[in-house]
Tab-separated table of C-alpha atoms and ligand atoms in Angstrom:
chain	number	residue	atom	x	y	z
A	1	UNK	CA	19.755	-56.763	-69.155
A	2	UNK	CA	22.597	-54.891	-70.836
A	3	UNK	CA	25.108	-52.940	-68.757
A	4	UNK	CA	23.539	-49.671	-69.962
A	5	UNK	CA	20.059	-50.905	-69.014
A	6	UNK	CA	21.251	-52.058	-65.602
A	7	UNK	CA	22.940	-48.695	-64.981
A	8	UNK	CA	19.718	-46.858	-65.696
A	9	UNK	CA	17.568	-49.327	-63.779
A	10	UNK	CA	19.668	-48.990	-60.628
A	11	UNK	CA	18.182	-46.321	-58.447
A	12	UNK	CA	18.332	-45.765	-54.728
A	13	UNK	CA	15.663	-47.935	-53.142
A	14	UNK	CA	14.273	-46.545	-49.897
A	15	UNK	CA	11.523	-49.063	-49.110
A	16	UNK	CA	11.950	-52.825	-49.133
A	17	UNK	CA	9.849	-55.958	-48.823
A	18	UNK	CA	10.281	-58.273	-45.821
A	19	UNK	CA	11.487	-61.025	-48.161
A	20	UNK	CA	14.788	-62.247	-46.720
A	21	UNK	CA	18.049	-62.263	-48.652
A	22	UNK	CA	20.152	-65.233	-47.594
A	23	UNK	CA	23.876	-65.329	-46.931
A	24	UNK	CA	24.506	-67.340	-50.114
A	25	UNK	CA	22.982	-64.553	-52.229
A	26	UNK	CA	25.052	-61.878	-50.496
A	27	UNK	CA	28.132	-64.054	-50.885
A	28	UNK	CA	27.418	-64.513	-54.600
A	29	UNK	CA	27.070	-60.732	-55.074
A	30	UNK	CA	30.402	-60.117	-53.371
A	31	UNK	CA	31.982	-62.971	-55.311
A	32	UNK	CA	31.076	-61.198	-58.565
A	33	UNK	CA	31.795	-57.680	-57.311
A	34	UNK	CA	35.348	-58.605	-56.314
A	35	UNK	CA	36.199	-58.471	-60.034
A	36	UNK	CA	35.917	-54.688	-59.872
A	37	UNK	CA	39.106	-52.904	-60.898
A	38	UNK	CA	41.447	-51.111	-58.508
A	39	UNK	CA	44.701	-49.301	-59.124
A	40	UNK	CA	47.638	-51.692	-58.694
A	41	UNK	CA	45.000	-54.363	-57.991
A	42	UNK	CA	45.075	-53.316	-54.332
A	43	UNK	CA	41.437	-54.321	-53.840
A	44	UNK	CA	41.225	-51.894	-50.932
A	45	UNK	CA	37.654	-52.808	-49.942
A	46	UNK	CA	36.453	-54.607	-46.844
A	47	UNK	CA	32.814	-55.505	-46.256
A	48	UNK	CA	30.719	-56.353	-43.215
A	49	UNK	CA	27.336	-57.873	-44.063
A	50	UNK	CA	24.638	-57.892	-41.395
A	51	UNK	CA	21.168	-59.371	-41.041
A	52	UNK	CA	18.762	-60.543	-38.328
A	53	UNK	CA	19.584	-59.778	-34.707
A	54	UNK	CA	22.929	-58.196	-35.626
A	55	UNK	CA	21.177	-55.747	-37.934
A	56	UNK	CA	18.624	-54.971	-35.221
A	57	UNK	CA	21.445	-54.283	-32.741
A	58	UNK	CA	22.995	-51.797	-35.172
A	59	UNK	CA	19.701	-50.018	-35.661
A	60	UNK	CA	19.556	-49.470	-31.889
A	61	UNK	CA	23.208	-48.468	-31.781
A	62	UNK	CA	22.690	-45.792	-34.445
A	63	UNK	CA	19.731	-44.227	-32.652
A	64	UNK	CA	21.760	-44.113	-29.431
A	65	UNK	CA	24.839	-42.689	-31.203
A	66	UNK	CA	22.935	-39.962	-33.012
A	67	UNK	CA	20.772	-39.044	-30.040
A	68	UNK	CA	23.889	-38.444	-27.964
A	69	UNK	CA	25.632	-36.516	-30.766
A	70	UNK	CA	23.189	-34.970	-33.247
A	71	UNK	CA	26.075	-33.538	-35.304
A	72	UNK	CA	27.225	-37.082	-35.928
A	73	UNK	CA	30.499	-38.932	-35.519
A	74	UNK	CA	31.784	-37.935	-38.939
A	75	UNK	CA	35.376	-37.246	-37.820
A	76	UNK	CA	37.675	-36.483	-40.755
A	77	UNK	CA	35.134	-37.823	-43.219
A	78	UNK	CA	32.179	-35.418	-43.483
A	79	UNK	CA	29.464	-36.485	-45.903
A	80	UNK	CA	29.742	-33.267	-47.963
A	81	UNK	CA	32.489	-30.689	-48.206
A	82	UNK	CA	31.924	-27.586	-46.119
A	83	UNK	CA	30.427	-24.639	-48.011
A	84	UNK	CA	29.247	-26.728	-50.939
A	85	UNK	CA	28.983	-24.512	-54.043
A	86	UNK	CA	26.793	-24.670	-57.121
A	87	UNK	CA	26.141	-26.666	-59.185
A	88	UNK	CA	26.632	-29.287	-56.454
A	89	UNK	CA	24.681	-27.402	-53.817
A	90	UNK	CA	21.696	-26.952	-56.141
A	91	UNK	CA	21.714	-30.611	-57.119
A	92	UNK	CA	21.774	-31.730	-53.519
A	93	UNK	CA	18.916	-29.397	-52.681
A	94	UNK	CA	16.858	-30.532	-55.687
A	95	UNK	CA	17.003	-34.253	-54.970
A	96	UNK	CA	16.059	-33.646	-51.332
A	97	UNK	CA	13.158	-31.386	-52.265
A	98	UNK	CA	11.965	-33.804	-54.967
A	99	UNK	CA	11.952	-36.638	-52.464
A	100	UNK	CA	10.079	-34.733	-49.773
A	101	UNK	CA	7.575	-33.395	-52.335
A	102	UNK	CA	6.877	-36.958	-53.413
A	103	UNK	CA	6.405	-37.961	-49.783
A	104	UNK	CA	4.206	-34.918	-49.127
A	105	UNK	CA	6.475	-33.607	-46.360
A	106	UNK	CA	6.746	-29.802	-46.490
A	107	UNK	CA	9.944	-27.896	-45.747
A	108	UNK	CA	8.578	-26.466	-42.487
A	109	UNK	CA	7.826	-29.917	-41.071
A	110	UNK	CA	11.319	-30.518	-39.767
A	111	UNK	CA	10.055	-33.243	-37.416
A	112	UNK	CA	8.575	-35.305	-40.256
A	113	UNK	CA	11.704	-34.809	-42.383
A	114	UNK	CA	13.914	-35.931	-39.523
A	115	UNK	CA	11.678	-38.929	-38.905
A	116	UNK	CA	11.953	-39.888	-42.549
A	117	UNK	CA	15.752	-39.399	-42.488
A	118	UNK	CA	15.977	-41.671	-39.465
A	119	UNK	CA	14.700	-44.534	-41.632
A	120	UNK	CA	18.273	-44.657	-42.901
A	121	UNK	CA	19.114	-46.292	-39.594
A	122	UNK	CA	16.592	-49.057	-40.221
A	123	UNK	CA	18.181	-49.660	-43.628
A	124	UNK	CA	14.837	-48.434	-45.031
A	125	UNK	CA	13.384	-51.798	-43.999
A	126	UNK	CA	15.901	-53.870	-45.975
A	127	UNK	CA	16.679	-57.325	-44.567
A	128	UNK	CA	20.432	-56.932	-45.164
A	129	UNK	CA	22.910	-54.165	-44.491
A	130	UNK	CA	26.400	-53.897	-45.891
A	131	UNK	CA	29.155	-51.754	-44.438
A	132	UNK	CA	32.236	-50.678	-46.352
A	133	UNK	CA	35.519	-50.309	-44.538
A	134	UNK	CA	38.863	-49.046	-45.823
A	135	UNK	CA	42.306	-48.696	-44.260
A	136	UNK	CA	43.045	-45.155	-43.126
A	137	UNK	CA	46.389	-45.042	-44.940
A	138	UNK	CA	44.616	-45.442	-48.266
A	139	UNK	CA	44.444	-42.303	-50.403
A	140	UNK	CA	41.898	-40.666	-52.677
A	141	UNK	CA	42.562	-43.217	-55.407
A	142	UNK	CA	41.736	-46.199	-53.222
A	143	UNK	CA	38.561	-44.505	-51.971
A	144	UNK	CA	37.538	-44.129	-55.607
A	145	UNK	CA	38.209	-47.839	-56.147
A	146	UNK	CA	36.067	-48.709	-53.152
A	147	UNK	CA	33.324	-46.664	-54.837
A	148	UNK	CA	33.678	-48.732	-58.006
A	149	UNK	CA	33.305	-51.873	-55.933
A	150	UNK	CA	30.157	-50.498	-54.315
A	151	UNK	CA	28.708	-49.590	-57.700
A	152	UNK	CA	29.452	-53.134	-58.893
A	153	UNK	CA	27.449	-54.526	-55.990
A	154	UNK	CA	24.567	-52.173	-56.760
A	155	UNK	CA	24.517	-53.181	-60.430
A	156	UNK	CA	24.811	-56.887	-59.691
A	157	UNK	CA	21.983	-56.574	-57.183
A	158	UNK	CA	19.823	-54.812	-59.781
A	159	UNK	CA	20.517	-57.589	-62.260
A	160	UNK	CA	19.152	-60.092	-59.723
A	161	UNK	CA	15.999	-58.092	-59.021
A	162	UNK	CA	17.388	-56.769	-55.755
A	163	UNK	CA	17.579	-53.121	-54.762
A	164	UNK	CA	20.162	-51.079	-52.895
A	165	UNK	CA	20.588	-47.723	-51.267
A	166	UNK	CA	24.084	-46.536	-50.501
A	167	UNK	CA	24.069	-44.886	-47.107
A	168	UNK	CA	26.699	-42.435	-46.035
A	169	UNK	CA	24.218	-41.596	-43.292
A	170	UNK	CA	25.772	-44.450	-41.324
A	171	UNK	CA	28.910	-42.309	-41.051
A	172	UNK	CA	27.003	-40.340	-38.415
A	173	UNK	CA	27.479	-43.373	-36.146
A	174	UNK	CA	31.020	-44.081	-37.355
A	175	UNK	CA	32.751	-44.239	-33.956
A	176	UNK	CA	30.080	-46.434	-32.376
A	177	UNK	CA	30.139	-48.806	-35.354
A	178	UNK	CA	33.946	-48.887	-35.249
A	179	UNK	CA	33.783	-49.988	-31.662
A	180	UNK	CA	30.898	-52.396	-32.207
A	181	UNK	CA	32.662	-54.196	-35.073
A	182	UNK	CA	36.028	-54.170	-33.263
A	183	UNK	CA	37.715	-52.471	-36.230
A	184	UNK	CA	41.454	-51.869	-36.028
A	185	UNK	CA	42.791	-48.365	-35.325
A	186	UNK	CA	43.859	-48.032	-38.954
A	187	UNK	CA	40.448	-48.945	-40.328
A	188	UNK	CA	37.600	-46.558	-41.041
A	189	UNK	CA	33.991	-47.355	-41.781
A	190	UNK	CA	33.005	-45.312	-44.810
A	191	UNK	CA	29.455	-46.109	-45.828
A	192	UNK	CA	26.516	-48.448	-45.430
A	193	UNK	CA	24.272	-50.004	-48.040
A	194	UNK	CA	20.734	-51.309	-47.673
A	195	UNK	CA	20.088	-54.475	-49.689
A	196	UNK	CA	16.823	-56.267	-50.315
A	197	UNK	CA	13.865	-56.667	-52.619
A	198	UNK	CA	12.336	-53.311	-53.595
A	199	UNK	CA	8.787	-52.541	-52.520
A	200	UNK	CA	7.371	-51.622	-55.923
A	201	UNK	CA	4.287	-50.048	-54.313
A	202	UNK	CA	6.181	-47.608	-52.115
A	203	UNK	CA	5.854	-44.016	-53.318
A	204	UNK	CA	9.450	-43.172	-52.426
A	205	UNK	CA	10.735	-45.758	-54.882
A	206	UNK	CA	9.167	-43.811	-57.736
A	207	UNK	CA	11.685	-41.002	-57.153
A	208	UNK	CA	13.813	-40.465	-60.242
A	209	UNK	CA	16.918	-38.346	-59.885
A	210	UNK	CA	18.241	-36.196	-62.705
A	211	UNK	CA	21.658	-36.045	-64.293
A	212	UNK	CA	23.458	-33.190	-65.997
A	213	UNK	CA	23.877	-33.734	-69.744
A	214	UNK	CA	27.264	-34.846	-71.086
A	215	UNK	CA	28.125	-31.384	-72.428
A	216	UNK	CA	27.971	-29.992	-68.903
A	217	UNK	CA	30.730	-32.213	-67.525
A	218	UNK	CA	32.779	-33.440	-70.483
A	219	UNK	CA	35.227	-31.674	-72.752
A	220	UNK	CA	36.111	-33.237	-76.055
A	221	UNK	CA	39.472	-32.228	-77.457
A	222	UNK	CA	41.419	-33.320	-80.475
A	223	UNK	CA	38.606	-35.180	-82.222
B	1	LIG	C1	28.171	-43.077	-51.563
B	1	LIG	C2	26.732	-42.735	-51.501
B	1	LIG	C3	26.118	-42.516	-50.292
B	1	LIG	C4	24.756	-42.234	-50.206
B	1	LIG	N1	24.164	-42.081	-48.976
B	1	LIG	C5	22.816	-41.955	-48.884
B	1	LIG	C6	22.179	-41.942	-47.612
B	1	LIG	O1	22.805	-41.977	-46.574
B	1	LIG	N2	20.829	-41.910	-47.583
B	1	LIG	C7	20.071	-41.851	-48.725
B	1	LIG	O2	18.840	-41.833	-48.635
B	1	LIG	N3	20.647	-41.844	-49.955
B	1	LIG	C8	22.005	-41.911	-50.052
B	1	LIG	N4	22.615	-41.956	-51.288
B	1	LIG	C9	21.786	-41.939	-52.497
B	1	LIG	C10	21.913	-40.667	-53.311
B	1	LIG	O3	21.116	-39.666	-52.775
B	1	LIG	C11	21.492	-41.034	-54.754
B	1	LIG	O4	22.420	-41.939	-55.288
B	1	LIG	C12	21.399	-39.843	-55.694
B	1	LIG	O5	20.435	-38.925	-55.261
B	1	LIG	C13	21.068	-40.299	-57.113
B	1	LIG	O6	19.862	-41.029	-57.114
B	1	LIG	P1	19.784	-42.536	-57.591
B	1	LIG	O7	20.710	-43.352	-56.739
B	1	LIG	O8	18.356	-42.937	-57.390
B	1	LIG	O9	20.212	-42.589	-59.026
B	1	LIG	C14	23.983	-42.170	-51.385
B	1	LIG	C15	24.617	-42.362	-52.618
B	1	LIG	C16	25.958	-42.639	-52.682
B	1	LIG	C17	26.598	-42.875	-54.029
């Protein structure tokens, strides 16, 4: 698979098979992904990989954390900026509506939408969860580099027939996870990622997101 093919094949997978993914496979993914670039070669990423009983404990922890604080433990790191404007607002709305339309969950059925959302905290049934941690003193640049590292993992997983879903939703349980993992005061848990073999028969995995064409986001000058 070429890089371009892998990029287009990678989609967010939100239903997985039970098929386990062993530690050696996760290790191999990280071993390749560590070759991602970072400014000054800081390599500002830290990863916690979970499976089995540890993963189950986190699923319980998230439910508890979010039940006790429905607004989430987002702290200084909200998932979206406040007062999101177009075109970003419209894009966010569209992907959500497309997904719920596919799942046959109408807008009014808040309960069903919430129930579906809560599948985030079961890693959408994936056998492995990854968490990405970064030091608080790191700036915007290093956060971008962490994102490159995450994308590398997603592409490498796709190449191996695995699927991923990045999950900022886990930020809603940030404080509880911080405590659970015994993170240092200067560390912050940014995002989760579900990892496993995609369930090809699951309707939700047929969701295809759109992208704005190049002319909408790129300016060519001096050519
Ligand atoms: C950093 C990051 C965090 C995300 N968090 C979530 C999440 O918590 N739950 C979810 O279902 N999708 C999440 N997504 C998936 C996005 O909704 C998805 O990438 C986007 O709609 C484009 O679709 P695609 O990944 O299928 O190309 C996240 C994506 C990124 C890059």
